[in-house]
Amino acid sequence: MPLENKKAAAAGLTAADFTNDPRVQACLEELHAKFGPGGTPLIVSDVLDANGHQYVNLVQKGGGVFGVALVGYTYVLEEMGIRFLRLAGTSAGAINTALMTVINAKEEKKSDQVLKAICELDFFALVDGHPAARWIIRNFITQRNFTTKAKRWVFLILAVLALLITGDVVLMGLRSSFPALSVLAGIFFVLSGFWTLLMGVGIYYVTNLLKRLKNSGFGINPGDYFYDWIKKLLLTNNVATVSALQKKAGTCPPLQLRVPHPQGLKELEGDVTFIASELVTQNKIQFPAMCNLFRKDIDTLQPAGFIRASMSIPVFFESYMITEIPYKDEDIKKAWKDTFNETAPPGIARFVDGGILSNFPINLFYNPRISTPRLPNFGIDLNDSKPGDRKQNAYGWSLQGYFGRMFNTIRNYYDKDFLLKNKGYQRGIGTVDLSSDKFNWLNFFLSKEDKIELFALGAIAAKNFLETFDWEAYKRDREKMQKDLNTEAAPATPVSNI
C-alpha cells in the first residue's frame, strides 16, 4: 500500500467522514425540505439533460488547502441535481476543476471520487523540499507563535555572542592584575571561538539553502509529489494527452432547454480552463486553449503540467517550465502574435500560480453575443481575510495582514474590476467563510477534523447560496447588464454644426 494510503487508513479518513458529517447532512436536509416534494422547485438553469439535471458553468477560486471547502460546495450542488457544463479554476480551484472534469461522465456525480482522492493524499508530502525547509514551514504555519520564538532565538544567539565577547575583553584586561582569572579567560576564549564557529556553520548552511533556492527556480518545494499525484489521477481516468482532456471536458449528454431561446442549443458545449501566470512574457495563460503557443503538436505536452503550473505558489513551489518551444516556427510565431501581439516568442516558458493575475477568473464564460442567458455562471469565492486584518483602520493591521492586503490587491484586482463592470454576475457567486484564525491556506498539516470542517463550511456556503439564488432575477440582471454595455459601446450621434 502506498505511504499516503497507509496514513489515510491509519487516520480512518474516508469519503463518508466528510459526507456524513452532521453539518453537511443538516444542509442537505434543509435544502430537500425547501426544494423537495411539496416544496418550491429548485430552478437554477434552463439547460437540462434527460434525467432533469440542471447545467451551469462553474469557476473555482484559488486558495491552497482551502480547496477542500470547494469540494464541500460542489458536493452539495451535485446532490441537488446540478451538473457542470464548462469548468474553470486557478490554483486549488484548478485541482478540483481537473478532478471534476476527468472523473466519471458529465452527467454523473463526481464528489465522492474527489473525496476519495483527497483521503488518499498525504497533504504534508506536497511539501517535498529540503528537510530544513520542511521543518521551518511546518513550524511557521502550524505554530502561531513561531515567528515570536524565531525572533527570540536570534536575539538569544546574538546576546550569547555579545556576552562572550564582553567576557573576553574584560577578562583579558583583568588577568594581569588577577592571574587566577587566566583559566576563566581561556575558557571564555574557547567558548567564543566555538560559538562563532557554530554561527559561521549556520550562516554557511543558510547561504547554501538560498543558493539552492535560486538554482531550483526560487521555490522551496519542487512540486514533484503533486505532479506525480495529479498525473496518476488523470491517467486512472483515461486522460493521458491534451486531446483526451479536451474530449473528456467537451463530451456532454443530449441537452434540452426548459424554455425556448433564440439561440437554441447553439454553442452549448463543455470545456475546461486552468489559469497560470507566465513570467517570461508576463501573460495570463489559459490551458489547454493556449497550448498552440508552446507546441505544434499539443499532445506532446502533459496535461498534468497545466494544473501543476496553475498551483505553483511563488517561493513555496518551484516554477513550472515548458522548454524547447519551437519559437522560430512560423505557426508558433503567428500564435503568439495573434494572442498577445508578441513578436518574439520565448524558447522557455516559466509559470507560477495563476492567482497572481487572476485568482477568480469569473470573466472566462462571459459571452457578449448572448443577452438572455440559458444557464448561469456560478462562482465559488473563498473569503480568508482574518477578523483583525479586515479593519478599515490602516494602523490596526498585523504584519501578516499588511502583506495579505497587498497580495490580495494584486491578485484580485483583475477579477474585481470585471465584477464591478458586470455586476449581474454577482448573483451567481457564493462565498465560503474561512476567516477563522484556526485556518491558514498554506497549512498542509491539517488534521482530520480540520479537513472535515473545511468541507462542511463549503457545504454550508452552498446551502446558503442555493436558498437565495433567483434564476429569473439573474436573467433580468444579465439582460440589463448587456443592454447597458451595448448602449455604452454604441457610437455617439454626431452633433450638427448648424
Tab-separated table of C-alpha atoms in Angstrom:
chain	number	residue	atom	x	y	z
A	1	MET	CA	0.000	0.000	0.000
A	2	PRO	CA	1.414	3.444	-0.905
A	3	LEU	CA	2.552	5.589	2.007
A	4	GLU	CA	-0.264	8.088	1.602
A	5	ASN	CA	-2.847	5.303	1.638
A	6	LYS	CA	-1.331	3.911	4.830
A	7	LYS	CA	-1.536	7.300	6.514
A	8	ALA	CA	-5.125	7.790	5.401
A	9	ALA	CA	-6.064	4.320	6.590
A	10	ALA	CA	-4.339	4.918	9.898
A	11	ALA	CA	-6.275	8.116	10.350
A	12	GLY	CA	-9.513	6.368	9.357
A	13	LEU	CA	-10.371	9.166	6.928
A	14	THR	CA	-12.911	8.167	4.290
A	15	ALA	CA	-15.302	9.974	1.967
A	16	ALA	CA	-18.138	9.072	4.343
A	17	ASP	CA	-16.418	11.018	7.128
A	18	PHE	CA	-16.969	14.132	5.047
A	19	THR	CA	-20.408	13.492	3.620
A	20	ASN	CA	-21.917	12.049	6.822
A	21	ASP	CA	-20.782	14.951	8.972
A	22	PRO	CA	-23.874	16.280	10.828
A	23	ARG	CA	-23.314	19.808	9.476
A	24	VAL	CA	-23.292	18.549	5.902
A	25	GLN	CA	-26.322	16.329	6.417
A	26	ALA	CA	-28.202	19.251	8.005
A	27	CYS	CA	-27.517	21.343	4.896
A	28	LEU	CA	-28.965	18.683	2.615
A	29	GLU	CA	-31.984	18.120	4.846
A	30	GLU	CA	-32.804	21.838	4.820
A	31	LEU	CA	-32.429	22.034	1.045
A	32	HIS	CA	-34.559	18.933	0.434
A	33	ALA	CA	-37.216	20.291	2.786
A	34	LYS	CA	-37.343	23.575	0.886
A	35	PHE	CA	-36.982	22.289	-2.664
A	36	GLY	CA	-38.151	18.675	-2.388
A	37	PRO	CA	-41.639	17.203	-2.872
A	38	GLY	CA	-44.239	19.658	-1.625
A	39	GLY	CA	-41.726	22.494	-1.652
A	40	THR	CA	-40.629	25.096	-4.175
A	41	PRO	CA	-38.883	23.577	-7.215
A	42	LEU	CA	-35.196	24.402	-7.359
A	43	ILE	CA	-34.593	26.165	-10.675
A	44	VAL	CA	-31.073	27.408	-11.368
A	45	SER	CA	-30.799	26.958	-15.137
A	46	ASP	CA	-32.780	26.473	-18.352
A	47	VAL	CA	-30.371	23.812	-19.646
A	48	LEU	CA	-31.263	20.231	-18.673
A	49	ASP	CA	-30.440	16.670	-19.598
A	50	ALA	CA	-32.865	13.767	-19.951
A	51	ASN	CA	-32.614	12.986	-16.232
A	52	GLY	CA	-33.549	16.502	-15.184
A	53	HIS	CA	-30.075	17.581	-14.098
A	54	GLN	CA	-29.597	21.339	-14.406
A	55	TYR	CA	-26.392	22.582	-16.014
A	56	VAL	CA	-24.307	25.598	-15.013
A	57	ASN	CA	-20.823	26.914	-15.726
A	58	LEU	CA	-18.547	26.893	-12.685
A	59	VAL	CA	-15.489	28.938	-11.714
A	60	GLN	CA	-13.497	27.967	-8.605
A	61	LYS	CA	-11.180	30.352	-6.790
A	62	GLY	CA	-7.642	29.524	-5.704
A	63	GLY	CA	-6.766	29.158	-2.036
A	64	GLY	CA	-4.238	26.441	-1.170
A	65	VAL	CA	-5.628	23.791	1.179
A	66	PHE	CA	-8.953	25.657	1.172
A	67	GLY	CA	-9.631	23.583	-1.923
A	68	VAL	CA	-11.249	21.097	0.470
A	69	ALA	CA	-14.000	23.684	1.022
A	70	LEU	CA	-14.524	23.874	-2.755
A	71	VAL	CA	-15.256	20.148	-2.753
A	72	GLY	CA	-17.823	20.613	0.019
A	73	TYR	CA	-19.534	23.306	-2.045
A	74	THR	CA	-19.668	21.265	-5.255
A	75	TYR	CA	-20.811	18.189	-3.324
A	76	VAL	CA	-23.984	19.991	-2.234
A	77	LEU	CA	-24.571	21.348	-5.748
A	78	GLU	CA	-24.303	17.834	-7.162
A	79	GLU	CA	-26.598	16.373	-4.505
A	80	MET	CA	-29.194	18.971	-5.553
A	81	GLY	CA	-29.084	17.794	-9.162
A	82	ILE	CA	-26.726	20.450	-10.539
A	83	ARG	CA	-24.105	19.498	-13.136
A	84	PHE	CA	-21.324	21.492	-14.796
A	85	LEU	CA	-21.004	22.268	-18.494
A	86	ARG	CA	-17.893	24.462	-18.505
A	87	LEU	CA	-15.342	24.443	-15.707
A	88	ALA	CA	-12.512	26.802	-14.820
A	89	GLY	CA	-10.232	27.347	-11.858
A	90	THR	CA	-6.982	28.714	-10.541
A	91	SER	CA	-4.512	27.010	-8.183
A	92	ALA	CA	-6.582	24.955	-5.693
A	93	GLY	CA	-9.589	25.733	-7.879
A	94	ALA	CA	-7.706	24.227	-10.812
A	95	ILE	CA	-7.161	20.999	-8.876
A	96	ASN	CA	-10.856	20.478	-8.111
A	97	THR	CA	-11.699	21.604	-11.649
A	98	ALA	CA	-9.364	18.973	-13.092
A	99	LEU	CA	-10.780	16.146	-10.979
A	100	MET	CA	-14.372	17.145	-11.712
A	101	THR	CA	-13.534	17.178	-15.416
A	102	VAL	CA	-11.914	13.773	-15.733
A	103	ILE	CA	-13.852	11.711	-13.164
A	104	ASN	CA	-16.974	9.974	-14.494
A	105	ALA	CA	-19.271	11.326	-17.213
A	106	LYS	CA	-20.501	14.915	-17.133
A	107	GLU	CA	-23.991	13.894	-16.035
A	108	GLU	CA	-22.701	11.787	-13.114
A	109	LYS	CA	-21.739	12.803	-9.597
A	110	LYS	CA	-18.039	13.231	-9.001
A	111	SER	CA	-17.581	14.486	-5.452
A	112	ASP	CA	-17.318	11.055	-3.808
A	113	GLN	CA	-14.415	10.164	-6.099
A	114	VAL	CA	-12.795	13.551	-5.473
A	115	LEU	CA	-13.081	12.937	-1.743
A	116	LYS	CA	-11.533	9.504	-2.163
A	117	ALA	CA	-8.543	11.144	-3.861
A	118	ILE	CA	-8.268	13.669	-1.022
A	119	CYS	CA	-8.416	10.920	1.597
A	120	GLU	CA	-5.568	9.073	-0.121
A	121	LEU	CA	-3.423	12.203	-0.371
A	122	ASP	CA	-0.816	12.923	2.286
A	123	PHE	CA	-1.034	16.717	2.316
A	124	PHE	CA	2.333	17.135	4.020
A	125	ALA	CA	4.004	15.147	1.235
A	126	LEU	CA	3.189	18.082	-1.038
A	127	VAL	CA	5.844	19.966	0.943
A	128	ASP	CA	8.595	17.969	-0.760
A	129	GLY	CA	11.552	20.323	-0.345
A	130	HIS	CA	14.732	20.246	1.752
A	131	PRO	CA	14.207	18.791	5.270
A	132	ALA	CA	15.241	22.074	6.906
A	133	ALA	CA	12.769	23.992	4.774
A	134	ARG	CA	10.044	21.471	5.596
A	135	TRP	CA	10.747	21.914	9.321
A	136	ILE	CA	10.617	25.703	9.091
A	137	ILE	CA	7.400	25.646	7.034
A	138	ARG	CA	5.747	23.218	9.402
A	139	ASN	CA	6.580	25.277	12.467
A	140	PHE	CA	5.886	28.631	10.869
A	141	ILE	CA	2.443	27.597	9.658
A	142	THR	CA	1.209	25.365	12.453
A	143	GLN	CA	2.519	27.358	15.430
A	144	ARG	CA	1.026	30.817	15.725
A	145	ASN	CA	3.862	31.990	17.966
A	146	PHE	CA	6.651	30.542	15.820
A	147	THR	CA	7.665	33.963	14.485
A	148	THR	CA	7.970	35.253	18.036
A	149	LYS	CA	10.018	32.209	19.002
A	150	ALA	CA	12.279	32.659	15.982
A	151	LYS	CA	12.932	36.284	16.962
A	152	ARG	CA	13.805	35.149	20.483
A	153	TRP	CA	16.225	32.550	19.121
A	154	VAL	CA	18.010	35.132	17.002
A	155	PHE	CA	18.139	37.541	19.945
A	156	LEU	CA	19.473	34.783	22.236
A	157	ILE	CA	22.195	33.783	19.752
A	158	LEU	CA	23.373	37.371	19.370
A	159	ALA	CA	23.110	38.027	23.121
A	160	VAL	CA	25.284	34.996	23.925
A	161	LEU	CA	27.842	36.160	21.352
A	162	ALA	CA	27.858	39.681	22.816
A	163	LEU	CA	28.220	38.267	26.347
A	164	LEU	CA	31.155	36.050	25.353
A	165	ILE	CA	32.965	38.880	23.543
A	166	THR	CA	32.391	41.190	26.515
A	167	GLY	CA	33.746	38.484	28.839
A	168	ASP	CA	36.832	38.063	26.628
A	169	VAL	CA	37.600	41.779	26.703
A	170	VAL	CA	37.017	42.178	30.463
A	171	LEU	CA	38.882	39.037	31.498
A	172	MET	CA	41.815	39.770	29.193
A	173	GLY	CA	42.126	43.189	30.844
A	174	LEU	CA	41.879	41.804	34.390
A	175	ARG	CA	44.088	38.740	34.163
A	176	SER	CA	47.312	40.779	34.502
A	177	SER	CA	46.075	42.048	37.858
A	178	PHE	CA	44.332	38.811	38.827
A	179	PRO	CA	46.313	35.853	37.440
A	180	ALA	CA	43.689	33.446	38.770
A	181	LEU	CA	41.347	34.720	36.063
A	182	SER	CA	43.591	33.411	33.307
A	183	VAL	CA	41.875	29.999	33.304
A	184	LEU	CA	38.425	31.624	33.109
A	185	ALA	CA	39.649	33.928	30.325
A	186	GLY	CA	40.868	30.872	28.409
A	187	ILE	CA	37.500	29.169	28.831
A	188	PHE	CA	35.674	32.259	27.569
A	189	PHE	CA	38.039	32.494	24.627
A	190	VAL	CA	37.389	28.862	23.649
A	191	LEU	CA	33.632	29.293	24.064
A	192	SER	CA	33.703	32.457	21.942
A	193	GLY	CA	35.554	30.633	19.188
A	194	PHE	CA	33.205	27.659	19.354
A	195	TRP	CA	30.105	29.895	19.314
A	196	THR	CA	31.473	31.916	16.391
A	197	LEU	CA	32.210	28.669	14.545
A	198	LEU	CA	28.657	27.455	15.111
A	199	MET	CA	27.268	30.748	13.807
A	200	GLY	CA	29.554	30.512	10.776
A	201	VAL	CA	28.339	26.993	10.021
A	202	GLY	CA	24.744	28.198	10.385
A	203	ILE	CA	25.315	31.155	8.050
A	204	TYR	CA	27.058	28.877	5.535
A	205	TYR	CA	24.139	26.440	5.684
A	206	VAL	CA	21.563	29.184	5.181
A	207	THR	CA	23.605	30.636	2.302
A	208	ASN	CA	23.661	27.224	0.621
A	209	LEU	CA	19.912	26.920	1.105
A	210	LEU	CA	19.443	30.309	-0.571
A	211	LYS	CA	21.682	29.230	-3.462
A	212	ARG	CA	19.677	26.035	-3.712
A	213	LEU	CA	16.507	28.151	-3.775
A	214	LYS	CA	17.865	30.219	-6.661
A	215	ASN	CA	19.111	27.226	-8.630
A	216	SER	CA	15.804	25.401	-8.197
A	217	GLY	CA	13.725	28.203	-9.618
A	218	PHE	CA	13.186	30.223	-6.437
A	219	GLY	CA	10.962	27.529	-4.982
A	220	ILE	CA	11.309	25.784	-1.630
A	221	ASN	CA	9.464	22.694	-2.836
A	222	PRO	CA	9.968	21.111	-6.276
A	223	GLY	CA	6.304	20.131	-6.527
A	224	ASP	CA	7.173	16.697	-7.932
A	225	TYR	CA	4.934	14.857	-5.489
A	226	PHE	CA	1.904	16.875	-6.561
A	227	TYR	CA	2.744	16.485	-10.249
A	228	ASP	CA	3.001	12.692	-9.935
A	229	TRP	CA	-0.209	12.560	-7.872
A	230	ILE	CA	-2.347	14.566	-10.305
A	231	LYS	CA	-0.823	12.817	-13.330
A	232	LYS	CA	-1.690	9.423	-11.850
A	233	LEU	CA	-5.288	10.537	-11.282
A	234	LEU	CA	-5.565	11.775	-14.853
A	235	LEU	CA	-4.189	8.506	-16.204
A	236	THR	CA	-6.525	6.499	-13.956
A	237	ASN	CA	-9.399	8.325	-15.647
A	238	ASN	CA	-8.010	7.704	-19.159
A	239	VAL	CA	-6.627	11.206	-19.680
A	240	ALA	CA	-3.048	10.872	-20.896
A	241	THR	CA	-2.979	13.623	-23.519
A	242	VAL	CA	-4.267	17.143	-24.065
A	243	SER	CA	-6.642	15.856	-26.736
A	244	ALA	CA	-8.064	13.305	-24.288
A	245	LEU	CA	-8.564	16.061	-21.709
A	246	GLN	CA	-10.397	18.258	-24.215
A	247	LYS	CA	-12.535	15.347	-25.362
A	248	LYS	CA	-13.475	14.445	-21.780
A	249	ALA	CA	-14.328	18.068	-20.977
A	250	GLY	CA	-16.379	18.503	-24.120
A	251	THR	CA	-18.374	15.264	-24.028
A	252	CYS	CA	-21.936	16.083	-22.936
A	253	PRO	CA	-25.151	14.116	-22.759
A	254	PRO	CA	-28.026	15.229	-25.014
A	255	LEU	CA	-29.215	18.584	-23.664
A	256	GLN	CA	-32.565	20.329	-23.818
A	257	LEU	CA	-33.984	23.725	-22.896
A	258	ARG	CA	-36.565	24.362	-20.212
A	259	VAL	CA	-37.932	27.303	-22.194
A	260	PRO	CA	-37.401	28.355	-25.837
A	261	HIS	CA	-34.379	30.550	-26.567
A	262	PRO	CA	-33.397	32.371	-29.790
A	263	GLN	CA	-30.014	30.613	-29.803
A	264	GLY	CA	-31.453	27.199	-29.089
A	265	LEU	CA	-28.676	24.795	-28.020
A	266	LYS	CA	-26.082	26.502	-30.211
A	267	GLU	CA	-22.589	26.760	-28.652
A	268	LEU	CA	-23.649	24.870	-25.528
A	269	GLU	CA	-20.511	22.774	-25.298
A	270	GLY	CA	-18.338	21.705	-22.412
A	271	ASP	CA	-14.728	22.708	-21.861
A	272	VAL	CA	-12.163	23.226	-19.112
A	273	THR	CA	-9.701	26.030	-18.320
A	274	PHE	CA	-6.768	26.268	-15.932
A	275	ILE	CA	-5.194	29.668	-15.311
A	276	ALA	CA	-1.413	30.092	-14.982
A	277	SER	CA	0.885	33.127	-14.959
A	278	GLU	CA	3.755	33.092	-17.486
A	279	LEU	CA	6.693	35.201	-16.286
A	280	VAL	CA	8.905	35.460	-19.374
A	281	THR	CA	6.273	37.275	-21.441
A	282	GLN	CA	4.244	38.354	-18.389
A	283	ASN	CA	0.925	36.985	-19.639
A	284	LYS	CA	-2.066	35.108	-18.255
A	285	ILE	CA	-2.211	31.690	-19.902
A	286	GLN	CA	-5.364	29.651	-20.297
A	287	PHE	CA	-4.680	25.930	-20.587
A	288	PRO	CA	-5.436	23.907	-22.648
A	289	ALA	CA	-6.836	26.558	-25.036
A	290	MET	CA	-3.416	28.211	-25.489
A	291	CYS	CA	-1.345	25.061	-25.972
A	292	ASN	CA	-0.629	26.147	-29.561
A	293	LEU	CA	1.661	28.836	-28.122
A	294	PHE	CA	4.092	26.167	-26.927
A	295	ARG	CA	3.803	23.201	-29.291
A	296	LYS	CA	2.654	22.450	-32.822
A	297	ASP	CA	1.579	19.010	-31.617
A	298	ILE	CA	-0.263	19.814	-28.392
A	299	ASP	CA	-0.238	16.166	-27.329
A	300	THR	CA	3.490	16.408	-26.684
A	301	LEU	CA	2.523	18.485	-23.635
A	302	GLN	CA	1.472	16.773	-20.404
A	303	PRO	CA	-1.968	17.904	-19.137
A	304	ALA	CA	-0.864	17.316	-15.529
A	305	GLY	CA	1.595	20.148	-16.123
A	306	PHE	CA	-1.267	22.614	-16.595
A	307	ILE	CA	-2.554	22.027	-13.079
A	308	ARG	CA	0.997	21.989	-11.705
A	309	ALA	CA	1.619	25.362	-13.400
A	310	SER	CA	-1.608	26.836	-12.028
A	311	MET	CA	-0.845	25.892	-8.406
A	312	SER	CA	2.828	26.974	-8.381
A	313	ILE	CA	2.635	29.293	-5.379
A	314	PRO	CA	5.666	31.602	-5.749
A	315	VAL	CA	8.612	30.712	-3.466
A	316	PHE	CA	6.602	27.908	-1.863
A	317	PHE	CA	6.823	25.822	-5.069
A	318	GLU	CA	9.325	25.884	-7.875
A	319	SER	CA	8.176	27.410	-11.141
A	320	TYR	CA	6.800	25.038	-13.749
A	321	MET	CA	8.728	25.135	-17.015
A	322	ILE	CA	7.862	24.354	-20.620
A	323	THR	CA	11.125	24.041	-22.525
A	324	GLU	CA	12.145	23.547	-26.146
A	325	ILE	CA	9.398	25.764	-27.514
A	326	PRO	CA	9.843	25.915	-31.308
A	327	TYR	CA	9.853	29.701	-31.148
A	328	LYS	CA	11.255	30.101	-34.677
A	329	ASP	CA	8.409	28.141	-36.248
A	330	GLU	CA	6.049	30.361	-38.238
A	331	ASP	CA	2.915	28.783	-36.747
A	332	ILE	CA	4.193	29.373	-33.214
A	333	LYS	CA	5.145	32.952	-34.077
A	334	LYS	CA	1.684	33.570	-35.506
A	335	ALA	CA	0.010	32.096	-32.443
A	336	TRP	CA	1.930	34.447	-30.125
A	337	LYS	CA	1.300	37.411	-32.410
A	338	ASP	CA	-2.437	36.734	-32.672
A	339	THR	CA	-2.880	36.017	-28.964
A	340	PHE	CA	-0.626	38.530	-27.192
A	341	ASN	CA	0.863	40.612	-30.012
A	342	GLU	CA	4.226	39.109	-29.048
A	343	THR	CA	6.676	39.224	-31.935
A	344	ALA	CA	9.451	37.278	-30.180
A	345	PRO	CA	8.130	34.061	-28.596
A	346	PRO	CA	10.221	32.602	-25.758
A	347	GLY	CA	12.194	29.393	-26.088
A	348	ILE	CA	11.399	28.552	-22.464
A	349	ALA	CA	8.208	29.490	-20.588
A	350	ARG	CA	8.168	29.798	-16.807
A	351	PHE	CA	4.905	29.516	-14.916
A	352	VAL	CA	3.803	30.411	-11.412
A	353	ASP	CA	0.439	30.417	-9.669
A	354	GLY	CA	-2.349	31.746	-11.878
A	355	GLY	CA	-3.689	33.564	-8.831
A	356	ILE	CA	-1.053	36.255	-9.314
A	357	LEU	CA	-3.032	37.557	-12.293
A	358	SER	CA	-6.480	36.019	-11.947
A	359	ASN	CA	-7.311	34.091	-8.799
A	360	PHE	CA	-11.040	34.020	-9.555
A	361	PRO	CA	-11.439	34.047	-13.385
A	362	ILE	CA	-15.183	34.672	-13.363
A	363	ASN	CA	-14.943	36.568	-16.674
A	364	LEU	CA	-13.996	33.469	-18.681
A	365	PHE	CA	-17.536	32.476	-19.618
A	366	TYR	CA	-18.817	35.919	-20.481
A	367	ASN	CA	-20.417	35.883	-23.945
A	368	PRO	CA	-21.368	39.363	-25.218
A	369	ARG	CA	-23.387	37.817	-28.060
A	370	ILE	CA	-25.925	36.400	-25.596
A	371	SER	CA	-28.302	38.866	-23.960
A	372	THR	CA	-30.534	36.360	-22.167
A	373	PRO	CA	-28.506	33.532	-20.607
A	374	ARG	CA	-29.585	29.933	-20.925
A	375	LEU	CA	-27.521	28.875	-17.924
A	376	PRO	CA	-25.774	30.847	-15.180
A	377	ASN	CA	-22.093	31.272	-14.425
A	378	PHE	CA	-21.617	30.101	-10.854
A	379	GLY	CA	-18.518	31.055	-8.907
A	380	ILE	CA	-17.147	29.803	-5.573
A	381	ASP	CA	-15.364	32.572	-3.701
A	382	LEU	CA	-13.150	31.922	-0.680
A	383	ASN	CA	-13.020	34.616	1.990
A	384	ASP	CA	-9.961	34.030	4.159
A	385	SER	CA	-9.429	37.576	5.443
A	386	LYS	CA	-8.849	37.430	9.192
A	387	PRO	CA	-11.095	39.499	11.514
A	388	GLY	CA	-8.278	41.655	12.817
A	389	ASP	CA	-6.961	42.391	9.339
A	390	ARG	CA	-10.308	43.358	7.823
A	391	LYS	CA	-10.236	46.618	9.780
A	392	GLN	CA	-10.503	49.759	7.698
A	393	ASN	CA	-8.099	51.391	10.148
A	394	ALA	CA	-4.817	51.020	8.267
A	395	TYR	CA	-2.857	51.313	11.515
A	396	GLY	CA	-4.636	48.342	13.056
A	397	TRP	CA	-3.341	45.551	10.813
A	398	SER	CA	-0.812	42.933	11.742
A	399	LEU	CA	2.293	42.440	9.576
A	400	GLN	CA	0.628	39.363	8.099
A	401	GLY	CA	-2.495	41.402	7.442
A	402	TYR	CA	-0.457	44.117	5.727
A	403	PHE	CA	1.195	41.697	3.314
A	404	GLY	CA	-2.097	39.850	2.896
A	405	ARG	CA	-3.820	43.063	1.831
A	406	MET	CA	-1.008	43.888	-0.573
A	407	PHE	CA	-1.019	40.413	-2.134
A	408	ASN	CA	-4.817	40.305	-2.388
A	409	THR	CA	-4.900	43.741	-4.021
A	410	ILE	CA	-2.625	42.444	-6.770
A	411	ARG	CA	-4.197	39.043	-7.353
A	412	ASN	CA	-7.847	40.103	-7.062
A	413	TYR	CA	-7.831	43.398	-8.935
A	414	TYR	CA	-8.315	41.992	-12.440
A	415	ASP	CA	-11.274	39.830	-11.407
A	416	LYS	CA	-12.719	42.530	-9.137
A	417	ASP	CA	-12.574	45.026	-11.995
A	418	PHE	CA	-14.651	42.695	-14.176
A	419	LEU	CA	-17.265	42.219	-11.454
A	420	LEU	CA	-17.533	45.966	-10.883
A	421	LYS	CA	-18.283	46.442	-14.574
A	422	ASN	CA	-20.567	43.396	-14.786
A	423	LYS	CA	-22.463	43.424	-11.508
A	424	GLY	CA	-25.052	40.958	-12.748
A	425	TYR	CA	-22.507	38.184	-12.255
A	426	GLN	CA	-22.540	38.752	-8.505
A	427	ARG	CA	-25.810	36.841	-8.212
A	428	GLY	CA	-24.068	33.648	-9.234
A	429	ILE	CA	-21.249	33.859	-6.708
A	430	GLY	CA	-21.326	32.071	-3.373
A	431	THR	CA	-18.759	32.790	-0.669
A	432	VAL	CA	-17.213	30.311	1.758
A	433	ASP	CA	-16.341	31.991	5.054
A	434	LEU	CA	-12.835	30.831	6.014
A	435	SER	CA	-11.902	33.821	8.132
A	436	SER	CA	-11.385	31.863	11.345
A	437	ASP	CA	-7.919	32.281	12.842
A	438	LYS	CA	-7.579	28.493	13.015
A	439	PHE	CA	-7.244	28.188	9.217
A	440	ASN	CA	-4.235	29.028	7.072
A	441	TRP	CA	-4.374	28.478	3.309
A	442	LEU	CA	-0.787	27.131	3.310
A	443	ASN	CA	-1.250	24.743	6.219
A	444	PHE	CA	-0.561	21.394	4.582
A	445	PHE	CA	-0.598	19.806	8.038
A	446	LEU	CA	-4.359	19.910	8.508
A	447	SER	CA	-5.818	17.481	10.986
A	448	LYS	CA	-8.633	15.138	10.030
A	449	GLU	CA	-11.070	17.349	11.935
A	450	ASP	CA	-9.883	20.490	10.149
A	451	LYS	CA	-10.320	18.889	6.718
A	452	ILE	CA	-13.856	17.822	7.564
A	453	GLU	CA	-14.648	21.273	8.945
A	454	LEU	CA	-13.416	22.929	5.744
A	455	PHE	CA	-15.618	20.577	3.734
A	456	ALA	CA	-18.582	21.412	5.978
A	457	LEU	CA	-18.000	25.159	5.607
A	458	GLY	CA	-18.108	24.712	1.840
A	459	ALA	CA	-21.355	22.756	2.134
A	460	ILE	CA	-22.910	25.452	4.353
A	461	ALA	CA	-21.926	28.149	1.860
A	462	ALA	CA	-23.525	26.175	-0.989
A	463	LYS	CA	-26.726	25.732	1.005
A	464	ASN	CA	-26.910	29.452	1.775
A	465	PHE	CA	-26.303	30.259	-1.875
A	466	LEU	CA	-28.983	27.928	-3.251
A	467	GLU	CA	-31.542	29.162	-0.740
A	468	THR	CA	-31.202	32.714	-2.044
A	469	PHE	CA	-30.325	32.238	-5.723
A	470	ASP	CA	-33.002	33.605	-8.068
A	471	TRP	CA	-32.606	32.374	-11.641
A	472	GLU	CA	-35.182	34.744	-13.102
A	473	ALA	CA	-33.557	37.729	-11.377
A	474	TYR	CA	-30.183	36.543	-12.669
A	475	LYS	CA	-31.530	36.549	-16.220
A	476	ARG	CA	-33.072	40.001	-15.823
A	477	ASP	CA	-29.837	41.418	-14.425
A	478	ARG	CA	-27.844	39.817	-17.234
A	479	GLU	CA	-30.182	41.285	-19.855
A	480	LYS	CA	-29.948	44.730	-18.295
A	481	MET	CA	-26.192	44.460	-17.972
A	482	GLN	CA	-25.806	43.604	-21.648
A	483	LYS	CA	-28.212	46.337	-22.678
A	484	ASP	CA	-26.224	48.908	-20.707
A	485	LEU	CA	-22.949	47.668	-22.178
A	486	ASN	CA	-24.347	47.829	-25.698
A	487	THR	CA	-25.554	51.380	-25.061
A	488	GLU	CA	-22.125	52.430	-23.813
A	489	ALA	CA	-20.447	50.826	-26.814
A	490	ALA	CA	-22.787	52.421	-29.366
A	491	PRO	CA	-21.225	55.311	-31.346
A	492	ALA	CA	-22.384	58.750	-30.268
A	493	THR	CA	-24.743	60.654	-32.565
A	494	PRO	CA	-22.782	63.368	-34.439
A	495	VAL	CA	-23.635	66.885	-33.315
A	496	SER	CA	-24.698	69.231	-36.100
A	497	ASN	CA	-22.604	72.330	-36.665
A	498	ILE	CA	-25.674	74.245	-37.720
